Structures are given as structure tokens and as C-alpha cells.
PDB file of C-alpha atoms in Angstrom:
ATOM      1  CA  MET R   1      71.620  74.536 139.008  1.00 53.00           C
ATOM      2  CA  ASN R   2      69.716  75.413 135.832  1.00 57.00           C
ATOM      3  CA  SER R   3      70.495  73.262 132.809  1.00 58.00           C
ATOM      4  CA  ASP R   4      67.895  74.706 130.439  1.00 61.00           C
ATOM      5  CA  SER R   5      69.338  75.735 127.091  1.00 59.00           C
ATOM      6  CA  ASP R   6      68.264  78.834 125.205  1.00 56.00           C
ATOM      7  CA  LEU R   7      66.499  76.580 122.704  1.00 53.00           C
ATOM      8  CA  GLN R   8      64.486  74.922 125.465  1.00 59.00           C
ATOM      9  CA  ILE R   9      63.532  78.289 126.924  1.00 56.00           C
ATOM     10  CA  ALA R  10      62.746  80.234 123.732  1.00 57.00           C
ATOM     11  CA  GLY R  11      62.012  77.453 121.320  1.00 57.00           C
ATOM     12  CA  ASP R  12      63.282  77.266 117.754  1.00 57.00           C
ATOM     13  CA  ILE R  13      63.014  80.787 116.287  1.00 55.00           C
ATOM     14  CA  LEU R  14      62.346  79.290 112.844  1.00 56.00           C
ATOM     15  CA  GLU R  15      59.241  77.665 114.297  1.00 60.00           C
ATOM     16  CA  VAL R  16      57.926  81.028 115.472  1.00 56.00           C
ATOM     17  CA  PRO R  17      57.384  83.023 112.255  1.00 58.00           C
ATOM     18  CA  HIS R  18      55.687  85.879 114.070  1.00 58.00           C
ATOM     19  CA  LEU R  19      59.037  86.673 115.746  1.00 58.00           C
ATOM     20  CA  LEU R  20      60.876  87.038 112.439  1.00 59.00           C
ATOM     21  CA  ARG R  21      61.152  90.526 110.994  1.00 66.00           C
ATOM     22  CA  ALA R  22      59.699  90.716 107.488  1.00 66.00           C
ATOM     23  CA  PRO R  23      62.189  91.963 104.895  1.00 65.00           C
ATOM     24  CA  ARG R  24      61.617  95.592 103.917  1.00 77.00           C
ATOM     25  CA  GLU R  25      60.343  96.334 100.468  1.00 82.00           C
ATOM     26  CA  HIS R  26      62.067  99.743 100.531  1.00 88.00           C
ATOM     27  CA  PRO R  27      65.210 100.971 102.294  1.00 93.00           C
ATOM     28  CA  ALA R  28      64.822 103.104 105.414  1.00 91.00           C
ATOM     29  CA  THR R  29      68.357 103.623 106.786  1.00 92.00           C
ATOM     30  CA  VAL R  30      71.518 105.153 105.339  1.00 93.00           C
ATOM     31  CA  ALA R  31      73.116 101.699 105.221  1.00 93.00           C
ATOM     32  CA  GLU R  32      70.105 100.301 103.350  1.00 94.00           C
ATOM     33  CA  PHE R  33      70.198 103.171 100.811  1.00 96.00           C
ATOM     34  CA  ALA R  34      73.931 102.558 100.253  1.00 96.00           C
ATOM     35  CA  GLY R  35      73.135  98.856  99.856  1.00 95.00           C
ATOM     36  CA  LEU R  36      70.400  99.660  97.346  1.00 96.00           C
ATOM     37  CA  ALA R  37      72.894 101.681  95.305  1.00 97.00           C
ATOM     38  CA  ARG R  38      75.443  98.832  95.425  1.00 97.00           C
ATOM     39  CA  SER R  39      72.857  96.261  94.347  1.00 96.00           C
ATOM     40  CA  ILE R  40      71.727  98.406  91.401  1.00 97.00           C
ATOM     41  CA  ALA R  41      75.374  99.044  90.461  1.00 97.00           C
ATOM     42  CA  ALA R  42      76.061  95.306  90.451  1.00 97.00           C
ATOM     43  CA  ASP R  43      73.076  94.590  88.166  1.00 97.00           C
ATOM     44  CA  ARG R  44      74.276  96.199  84.906  1.00 97.00           C
ATOM     45  CA  ALA R  45      71.288  94.778  83.016  1.00 97.00           C
ATOM     46  CA  GLN R  46      69.085  97.078  85.097  1.00 96.00           C
ATOM     47  CA  TRP R  47      70.726 100.314  83.936  1.00 98.00           C
ATOM     48  CA  GLU R  48      73.312  99.859  81.169  1.00 98.00           C
ATOM     49  CA  HIS R  49      70.805  99.852  78.276  1.00 98.00           C
ATOM     50  CA  LEU R  50      69.327 103.160  79.508  1.00 98.00           C
ATOM     51  CA  VAL R  51      72.536 105.221  79.449  1.00 98.00           C
ATOM     52  CA  ARG R  52      72.759 107.999  76.857  1.00 98.00           C
ATOM     53  CA  TYR R  53      75.497 110.569  76.335  1.00 97.00           C
ATOM     54  CA  ASP R  54      74.705 114.181  75.469  1.00 97.00           C
ATOM     55  CA  ALA R  55      77.513 116.552  74.517  1.00 95.00           C
ATOM     56  CA  THR R  56      75.441 119.633  75.368  1.00 95.00           C
ATOM     57  CA  THR R  57      74.226 118.764  78.878  1.00 93.00           C
ATOM     58  CA  ARG R  58      74.507 116.081  81.511  1.00 93.00           C
ATOM     59  CA  TRP R  59      72.029 113.317  80.728  1.00 97.00           C
ATOM     60  CA  TYR R  60      69.904 111.923  83.549  1.00 97.00           C
ATOM     61  CA  HIS R  61      67.122 109.395  83.985  1.00 98.00           C
ATOM     62  CA  ARG R  62      65.025 108.670  87.070  1.00 97.00           C
ATOM     63  CA  LEU R  63      65.532 104.946  87.491  1.00 97.00           C
ATOM     64  CA  ARG R  64      63.325 104.249  90.496  1.00 96.00           C
ATOM     65  CA  THR R  65      61.196 105.869  93.174  1.00 95.00           C
ATOM     66  CA  GLY R  66      59.912 104.626  96.465  1.00 94.00           C
ATOM     67  CA  PRO R  67      58.320 106.092  99.562  1.00 94.00           C
ATOM     68  CA  GLY R  68      60.517 109.069 100.374  1.00 93.00           C
ATOM     69  CA  TYR R  69      63.391 108.376  97.969  1.00 96.00           C
ATOM     70  CA  GLU R  70      64.390 108.396  94.318  1.00 97.00           C
ATOM     71  CA  VAL R  71      67.206 106.856  92.289  1.00 98.00           C
ATOM     72  CA  TRP R  72      68.802 108.705  89.360  1.00 98.00           C
ATOM     73  CA  LEU R  73      71.165 107.493  86.647  1.00 98.00           C
ATOM     74  CA  LEU R  74      73.485 110.166  85.164  1.00 98.00           C
ATOM     75  CA  SER R  75      76.040 110.215  82.373  1.00 98.00           C
ATOM     76  CA  TRP R  76      78.943 112.639  82.063  1.00 98.00           C
ATOM     77  CA  VAL R  77      81.007 113.277  78.948  1.00 98.00           C
ATOM     78  CA  PRO R  78      84.484 114.752  79.502  1.00 98.00           C
ATOM     79  CA  GLY R  79      84.274 118.313  80.815  1.00 97.00           C
ATOM     80  CA  GLN R  80      80.704 118.132  82.130  1.00 98.00           C
ATOM     81  CA  GLY R  81      80.081 119.062  85.756  1.00 97.00           C
ATOM     82  CA  THR R  82      77.495 120.180  88.253  1.00 96.00           C
ATOM     83  CA  GLY R  83      78.835 123.503  89.456  1.00 94.00           C
ATOM     84  CA  PRO R  84      79.122 124.032  93.222  1.00 95.00           C
ATOM     85  CA  HIS R  85      75.855 123.006  94.911  1.00 95.00           C
ATOM     86  CA  ASP R  86      74.206 121.231  97.815  1.00 95.00           C
ATOM     87  CA  HIS R  87      71.094 119.051  97.963  1.00 95.00           C
ATOM     88  CA  GLY R  88      68.928 121.080 100.318  1.00 95.00           C
ATOM     89  CA  GLY R  89      67.259 118.860 102.881  1.00 96.00           C
ATOM     90  CA  SER R  90      68.075 115.605 101.107  1.00 96.00           C
ATOM     91  CA  SER R  91      70.703 113.086 102.105  1.00 96.00           C
ATOM     92  CA  GLY R  92      72.259 111.049  99.358  1.00 96.00           C
ATOM     93  CA  VAL R  93      74.427 108.277  98.048  1.00 97.00           C
ATOM     94  CA  LEU R  94      76.568 108.861  94.941  1.00 98.00           C
ATOM     95  CA  THR R  95      78.002 105.714  93.335  1.00 98.00           C
ATOM     96  CA  VAL R  96      80.309 105.819  90.307  1.00 98.00           C
ATOM     97  CA  LEU R  97      79.334 103.045  87.898  1.00 98.00           C
ATOM     98  CA  GLU R  98      81.792 103.676  85.048  1.00 98.00           C
ATOM     99  CA  GLY R  99      84.702 106.042  84.485  1.00 98.00           C
ATOM    100  CA  THR R 100      86.076 108.566  86.954  1.00 98.00           C
ATOM    101  CA  LEU R 101      84.469 111.662  88.477  1.00 98.00           C
ATOM    102  CA  THR R 102      86.247 114.380  90.446  1.00 98.00           C
ATOM    103  CA  GLU R 103      84.643 115.805  93.582  1.00 96.00           C
ATOM    104  CA  HIS R 104      85.691 119.255  94.826  1.00 95.00           C
ATOM    105  CA  THR R 105      84.965 120.454  98.371  1.00 91.00           C
ATOM    106  CA  GLY R 106      86.560 123.019 100.658  1.00 84.00           C
ATOM    107  CA  ARG R 107      88.576 120.169 102.136  1.00 88.00           C
ATOM    108  CA  GLY R 108      90.133 119.224  98.823  1.00 92.00           C
ATOM    109  CA  THR R 109      89.677 117.268  95.642  1.00 95.00           C
ATOM    110  CA  ARG R 110      89.245 113.527  95.261  1.00 96.00           C
ATOM    111  CA  ALA R 111      88.951 111.253  92.259  1.00 97.00           C
ATOM    112  CA  LEU R 112      86.031 108.837  92.457  1.00 98.00           C
ATOM    113  CA  GLU R 113      86.644 105.812  90.244  1.00 98.00           C
ATOM    114  CA  ALA R 114      84.159 103.110  89.272  1.00 97.00           C
ATOM    115  CA  GLY R 115      82.985 101.438  92.467  1.00 97.00           C
ATOM    116  CA  ALA R 116      83.541 104.478  94.688  1.00 97.00           C
ATOM    117  CA  GLN R 117      80.596 105.528  96.792  1.00 97.00           C
ATOM    118  CA  ARG R 118      79.950 108.774  98.713  1.00 95.00           C
ATOM    119  CA  VAL R 119      77.285 109.086 101.392  1.00 95.00           C
ATOM    120  CA  PHE R 120      76.318 112.613 102.408  1.00 95.00           C
ATOM    121  CA  ALA R 121      73.997 114.439 104.803  1.00 95.00           C
ATOM    122  CA  PRO R 122      71.553 117.260 104.008  1.00 95.00           C
ATOM    123  CA  GLY R 123      73.296 120.476 103.032  1.00 91.00           C
ATOM    124  CA  TYR R 124      76.571 118.797 102.002  1.00 93.00           C
ATOM    125  CA  ALA R 125      78.144 121.127  99.418  1.00 94.00           C
ATOM    126  CA  HIS R 126      80.386 119.953  96.597  1.00 95.00           C
ATOM    127  CA  GLU R 127      81.059 120.131  92.882  1.00 96.00           C
ATOM    128  CA  VAL R 128      81.311 117.011  90.719  1.00 97.00           C
ATOM    129  CA  VAL R 129      83.094 117.096  87.346  1.00 97.00           C
ATOM    130  CA  ASN R 130      84.211 114.604  84.720  1.00 98.00           C
ATOM    131  CA  ASP R 131      87.864 115.674  84.358  1.00 96.00           C
ATOM    132  CA  ALA R 132      88.792 112.403  82.636  1.00 97.00           C
ATOM    133  CA  LEU R 133      89.167 111.737  78.933  1.00 97.00           C
ATOM    134  CA  ARG R 134      86.353 109.185  78.746  1.00 97.00           C
ATOM    135  CA  PRO R 135      82.661 109.309  79.703  1.00 98.00           C
ATOM    136  CA  ALA R 136      81.441 108.376  83.164  1.00 98.00           C
ATOM    137  CA  VAL R 137      78.170 107.033  84.578  1.00 98.00           C
ATOM    138  CA  SER R 138      76.923 107.515  88.129  1.00 98.00           C
ATOM    139  CA  LEU R 139      73.980 106.504  90.276  1.00 98.00           C
ATOM    140  CA  HIS R 140      72.422 108.908  92.807  1.00 98.00           C
ATOM    141  CA  VAL R 141      69.989 107.990  95.584  1.00 98.00           C
ATOM    142  CA  TYR R 142      68.301 110.906  97.371  1.00 97.00           C
ATOM    143  CA  PHE R 143      66.211 110.619 100.526  1.00 96.00           C
ATOM    144  CA  PRO R 144      63.898 112.328 100.804  1.00 95.00           C
ATOM    145  CA  GLY R 145      63.583 112.806  97.058  1.00 95.00           C
ATOM    146  CA  LEU R 146      65.514 115.772  95.681  1.00 93.00           C
ATOM    147  CA  THR R 147      63.339 118.884  95.654  1.00 93.00           C
ATOM    148  CA  GLU R 148      66.055 121.546  95.493  1.00 94.00           C
ATOM    149  CA  MET R 149      69.685 121.862  94.487  1.00 93.00           C
ATOM    150  CA  PRO R 150      70.890 125.295  95.634  1.00 94.00           C
ATOM    151  CA  MET R 151      73.855 126.500  93.614  1.00 94.00           C
ATOM    152  CA  HIS R 152      76.832 128.162  95.299  1.00 92.00           C
ATOM    153  CA  ALA R 153      79.105 130.899  94.023  1.00 87.00           C
ATOM    154  CA  PRO R 154      82.017 129.359  92.067  1.00 76.00           C
ATOM    155  CA  ALA R 155      84.537 131.248  94.200  1.00 53.00           C
ATOM    156  CA  ARG R 156      83.390 129.260  97.244  1.00 48.00           C
ATOM    157  CA  CYS R 157      84.588 126.027  95.640  1.00 48.00           C
ATOM    158  CA  ALA R 158      88.230 127.025  96.031  1.00 43.00           C
ATOM    159  CA  GLY R 159      87.753 128.854  99.334  1.00 39.00           C
ATOM    160  CA  ALA R 160      87.910 127.384 102.818  1.00 35.00           C
ATOM    161  CA  ALA R 161      84.253 128.241 103.432  1.00 39.00           C
ATOM    162  CA  TYR R 162      83.057 125.761 100.793  1.00 42.00           C
ATOM    163  CA  GLY R 163      82.295 122.410 102.346  1.00 41.00           C
ATOM    164  CA  THR R 164      84.082 123.003 105.648  1.00 36.00           C
ATOM    165  CA  ALA R 165      82.901 121.349 108.801  1.00 35.00           C
ATOM    166  CA  ASP R 166      82.605 124.356 111.092  1.00 33.00           C
ATOM    167  CA  ALA R 167      79.501 125.512 112.936  1.00 30.00           C
ATOM    168  CA  ALA R 168      78.547 127.965 110.197  1.00 32.00           C
ATOM    169  CA  ASP R 169      78.981 125.521 107.307  1.00 34.00           C
ATOM    170  CA  PRO R 170      78.662 121.855 108.423  1.00 32.00           C
ATOM    171  CA  TYR R 171      78.616 120.404 104.913  1.00 34.00           C
ATOM    172  CA  ASP R 172      81.661 118.183 104.784  1.00 37.00           C
ATOM    173  CA  SER R 173      79.952 115.279 106.488  1.00 41.00           C
ATOM    174  CA  ALA R 174      80.236 112.846 103.579  1.00 54.00           C
ATOM    175  CA  ALA R 175      81.838 109.465 103.905  1.00 57.00           C
ATOM    176  CA  ALA R 176      83.803 107.790 101.146  1.00 53.00           C
ATOM    177  CA  VAL R 177      83.371 104.064 100.611  1.00 48.00           C
ATOM    178  CA  ASN R 178      84.888 101.899  97.914  1.00 42.00           C
ATOM    179  CA  VAL R 179      82.647  99.048  96.846  1.00 40.00           C
TER     180      VAL R 179
END
């Protein structure tokens, strides 16, 4: 009969530093990118003083870059929107920091209030608009960094082909998370 405990066999893991995984300086998984967005969202001092509102165009500011990713801060006055688009080969995390944004896809429309987070795969097509009566602020993490944003015909936004998850158009692979 073997009475050896795991501790006797392996030793105390805290006494074996070479077995501990070093914390990553930069995120590398979808979950880590979503976590990065949540941690930035929670630290208002990191972004609040940077926000500007522009009545003529959506305002944006690149907040951070790292190996293979970038983080953008955007503001939206009422009525501003993106137009129907996708993000090319980039995946992303959209987090609403203040206000409410509306996301349109072929599967429907959803209101994203402060704290809502969307995670999407490359090629995910949507349109984001501030339909509310007050400004909104959002945070966007793209990995790899955003190099293209192909625009789609406006008619596709209302049609079933926009953002549907069929073999020809697998763009509705986003997940909604409330944080």
C-alpha cells in the first residue's frame, strides 16, 4: 500500500519556481484579450481624460499596442455610426464604456449598454450606431491589429445575407458578454 502524498512525491510547487508559468506581458488568447478590455474599462483614469466628442465624425484614439494587437478608444455622439462593415482578418473585442450603442446584423438588432462586451471572429460583419440621445464611449481590441475594414452595401444590413451564419457568409460568430 502506497501512502505517499502528492506533496511528498512532487514537492511544494512554490519551492520549485522553474515549474511556475511566468505571467504574460501581453494577451495571447481570446479570453485574455477580453480580460484586457475589461481591465482597461474598469480603470477609468486610464482613458476618461482622453475622450473627445466630435459632431462631424467619430473620434478615435489608439490607446495601446502590443505584439500583434491594438486597443482603440472611440466616442460616438448621437446619430454617429460605422456603416455596415467587417474587420478583414482581425478578430476583436468591443466593450461599451459609457452610453448605449446599437449593433445591427442579419440576425437582428441589439442594444449594447455600458458594460456589454462583444467578441467576434475575422470577417464578422455588422453596423454599430449610437441611436441614443446621449454620447457613448467604446473600447475596441483588434488582433491582429486592424489593417482593413471592408465596407458592405447598406442594403445588406437589412437583408438576410448580412451577418448570417451560413457557409457563404459565416460572419455571425460573435458572442455577447455582459461585464
